[in-house]
């Protein structure tokens, strides 16, 4: 494990935790405010009415709604395939830019995300207390 990488990751974790604490504080103060709570209740009721109207309308357009869901699923699968193919081509030294029908060039943006695993490792508390 690269030490510099771990230091940056630890800093990110600290900032995420601090951000969460601040957001929770603001959320609590907002919830305690009568005017804000009243407005949020009105918004919630309005959204509920809008959802009910939307549901009523979509019942009449069930085939279109079903097609939307199928297209969303297909798009998700196609994007996964595109990303997998791009990574494979990139690792083989191939160009992975693509062009749309209007001639715009799309360049790759490689992103690495970290996901918490189920494994744990002992750590040095002195390292994290800096």
mmCIF file of C-alpha atoms in Angstrom:
data_model
loop_
_atom_site.group_PDB
_atom_site.id
_atom_site.type_symbol
_atom_site.label_atom_id
_atom_site.label_comp_id
_atom_site.label_asym_id
_atom_site.label_seq_id
_atom_site.Cartn_x
_atom_site.Cartn_y
_atom_site.Cartn_z
ATOM 1 C CA UNK A 1 0.000 0.000 0.000
ATOM 2 C CA UNK A 2 1.475 3.332 -1.047
ATOM 3 C CA UNK A 3 1.856 5.639 1.937
ATOM 4 C CA UNK A 4 1.120 8.836 -0.021
ATOM 5 C CA UNK A 5 -2.066 7.298 -1.379
ATOM 6 C CA UNK A 6 -3.129 6.282 2.136
ATOM 7 C CA UNK A 7 -2.460 9.788 3.474
ATOM 8 C CA UNK A 8 -4.650 11.372 0.802
ATOM 9 C CA UNK A 9 -7.363 8.751 1.383
ATOM 10 C CA UNK A 10 -7.292 9.449 5.138
ATOM 11 C CA UNK A 11 -7.611 13.184 4.497
ATOM 12 C CA UNK A 12 -10.603 12.539 2.231
ATOM 13 C CA UNK A 13 -12.230 10.383 4.930
ATOM 14 C CA UNK A 14 -11.740 13.101 7.565
ATOM 15 C CA UNK A 15 -13.273 15.747 5.311
ATOM 16 C CA UNK A 16 -16.221 13.502 4.431
ATOM 17 C CA UNK A 17 -16.891 12.932 8.141
ATOM 18 C CA UNK A 18 -16.619 16.657 8.911
ATOM 19 C CA UNK A 19 -18.968 17.450 6.021
ATOM 20 C CA UNK A 20 -21.481 14.897 7.325
ATOM 21 C CA UNK A 21 -21.413 16.440 10.807
ATOM 22 C CA UNK A 22 -21.979 19.951 9.424
ATOM 23 C CA UNK A 23 -24.801 18.785 7.128
ATOM 24 C CA UNK A 24 -26.470 16.923 10.016
ATOM 25 C CA UNK A 25 -26.293 20.065 12.164
ATOM 26 C CA UNK A 26 -27.848 22.199 9.433
ATOM 27 C CA UNK A 27 -30.543 19.574 8.795
ATOM 28 C CA UNK A 28 -31.453 19.508 12.490
ATOM 29 C CA UNK A 29 -31.679 23.314 12.721
ATOM 30 C CA UNK A 30 -33.863 23.407 9.600
ATOM 31 C CA UNK A 31 -36.166 20.701 10.945
ATOM 32 C CA UNK A 32 -36.566 22.634 14.201
ATOM 33 C CA UNK A 33 -37.684 25.785 12.342
ATOM 34 C CA UNK A 34 -41.499 25.971 12.159
ATOM 35 C CA UNK A 35 -41.700 27.990 8.935
ATOM 36 C CA UNK A 36 -39.261 25.689 7.128
ATOM 37 C CA UNK A 37 -41.048 22.564 8.375
ATOM 38 C CA UNK A 38 -44.405 23.930 7.247
ATOM 39 C CA UNK A 39 -43.070 24.722 3.781
ATOM 40 C CA UNK A 40 -41.471 21.284 3.488
ATOM 41 C CA UNK A 41 -44.786 19.644 4.437
ATOM 42 C CA UNK A 42 -46.557 21.638 1.712
ATOM 43 C CA UNK A 43 -43.887 20.607 -0.800
ATOM 44 C CA UNK A 44 -44.202 16.961 0.234
ATOM 45 C CA UNK A 45 -47.998 17.081 -0.189
ATOM 46 C CA UNK A 46 -47.688 18.787 -3.579
ATOM 47 C CA UNK A 47 -45.177 16.170 -4.750
ATOM 48 C CA UNK A 48 -47.502 13.412 -3.567
ATOM 49 C CA UNK A 49 -50.394 14.892 -5.561
ATOM 50 C CA UNK A 50 -48.154 15.272 -8.626
ATOM 51 C CA UNK A 51 -46.998 11.652 -8.305
ATOM 52 C CA UNK A 52 -50.604 10.472 -8.057
ATOM 53 C CA UNK A 53 -51.524 12.433 -11.190
ATOM 54 C CA UNK A 54 -48.456 11.100 -13.004
ATOM 55 C CA UNK A 55 -49.314 7.521 -11.999
ATOM 56 C CA UNK A 56 -52.894 7.985 -13.225
ATOM 57 C CA UNK A 57 -51.636 9.290 -16.585
ATOM 58 C CA UNK A 58 -48.942 6.627 -16.953
ATOM 59 C CA UNK A 59 -51.542 3.910 -16.417
ATOM 60 C CA UNK A 60 -53.028 5.038 -19.731
ATOM 61 C CA UNK A 61 -49.569 4.984 -21.353
ATOM 62 C CA UNK A 62 -48.396 1.655 -19.971
ATOM 63 C CA UNK A 63 -46.712 0.507 -23.192
ATOM 64 C CA UNK A 64 -44.673 3.732 -23.386
ATOM 65 C CA UNK A 65 -43.736 3.471 -19.705
ATOM 66 C CA UNK A 66 -42.648 -0.135 -20.236
ATOM 67 C CA UNK A 67 -40.583 0.885 -23.260
ATOM 68 C CA UNK A 68 -38.865 3.585 -21.187
ATOM 69 C CA UNK A 69 -37.875 1.020 -18.566
ATOM 70 C CA UNK A 70 -36.574 -1.357 -21.237
ATOM 71 C CA UNK A 71 -34.560 1.424 -22.891
ATOM 72 C CA UNK A 72 -33.079 2.473 -19.538
ATOM 73 C CA UNK A 73 -32.009 -1.103 -18.897
ATOM 74 C CA UNK A 74 -30.559 -1.454 -22.401
ATOM 75 C CA UNK A 75 -28.675 1.841 -22.042
ATOM 76 C CA UNK A 76 -27.173 0.736 -18.747
ATOM 77 C CA UNK A 77 -26.026 -2.545 -20.308
ATOM 78 C CA UNK A 78 -24.644 -0.785 -23.398
ATOM 79 C CA UNK A 79 -22.715 1.753 -21.306
ATOM 80 C CA UNK A 80 -21.201 -1.076 -19.279
ATOM 81 C CA UNK A 81 -20.212 -2.838 -22.504
ATOM 82 C CA UNK A 82 -18.753 0.404 -23.895
ATOM 83 C CA UNK A 83 -16.686 0.953 -20.743
ATOM 84 C CA UNK A 84 -15.491 -2.655 -20.624
ATOM 85 C CA UNK A 85 -14.507 -2.568 -24.310
ATOM 86 C CA UNK A 86 -12.754 0.792 -23.881
ATOM 87 C CA UNK A 87 -10.702 -0.486 -20.934
ATOM 88 C CA UNK A 88 -9.739 -3.630 -22.848
ATOM 89 C CA UNK A 89 -8.729 -1.609 -25.925
ATOM 90 C CA UNK A 90 -6.844 0.911 -23.764
ATOM 91 C CA UNK A 91 -4.868 -1.872 -22.095
ATOM 92 C CA UNK A 92 -4.016 -3.186 -25.574
ATOM 93 C CA UNK A 93 -2.718 0.244 -26.620
ATOM 94 C CA UNK A 94 -5.599 1.079 -28.965
ATOM 95 C CA UNK A 95 -7.195 4.510 -29.400
ATOM 96 C CA UNK A 96 -10.437 4.679 -27.438
ATOM 97 C CA UNK A 97 -11.899 7.989 -28.603
ATOM 98 C CA UNK A 98 -15.335 7.840 -30.236
ATOM 99 C CA UNK A 99 -17.218 10.218 -32.539
ATOM 100 C CA UNK A 100 -20.949 10.989 -32.523
ATOM 101 C CA UNK A 101 -23.042 11.510 -35.658
ATOM 102 C CA UNK A 102 -22.539 15.287 -35.458
ATOM 103 C CA UNK A 103 -18.770 14.848 -35.583
ATOM 104 C CA UNK A 104 -18.047 15.612 -31.937
ATOM 105 C CA UNK A 105 -15.133 13.659 -30.518
ATOM 106 C CA UNK A 106 -15.564 12.015 -27.129
ATOM 107 C CA UNK A 107 -12.351 11.511 -25.228
ATOM 108 C CA UNK A 108 -12.114 9.001 -22.406
ATOM 109 C CA UNK A 109 -12.188 10.078 -18.792
ATOM 110 C CA UNK A 110 -10.743 7.373 -16.610
ATOM 111 C CA UNK A 111 -11.997 7.393 -13.032
ATOM 112 C CA UNK A 112 -10.960 5.211 -10.146
ATOM 113 C CA UNK A 113 -13.457 4.813 -7.337
ATOM 114 C CA UNK A 114 -12.927 3.076 -4.031
ATOM 115 C CA UNK A 115 -15.504 0.751 -2.563
ATOM 116 C CA UNK A 116 -15.317 -0.507 0.999
ATOM 117 C CA UNK A 117 -14.585 -4.217 1.050
ATOM 118 C CA UNK A 118 -15.729 -6.676 3.685
ATOM 119 C CA UNK A 119 -12.124 -7.364 4.632
ATOM 120 C CA UNK A 120 -10.421 -5.532 7.464
ATOM 121 C CA UNK A 121 -6.783 -4.928 8.138
ATOM 122 C CA UNK A 122 -5.060 -3.904 11.331
ATOM 123 C CA UNK A 123 -3.764 -0.369 11.173
ATOM 124 C CA UNK A 124 -1.298 1.808 12.999
ATOM 125 C CA UNK A 125 -3.256 4.368 15.069
ATOM 126 C CA UNK A 126 -0.286 6.752 15.059
ATOM 127 C CA UNK A 127 -0.512 6.944 11.288
ATOM 128 C CA UNK A 128 -4.139 8.116 11.372
ATOM 129 C CA UNK A 129 -3.729 10.584 14.231
ATOM 130 C CA UNK A 130 -1.446 12.956 12.360
#
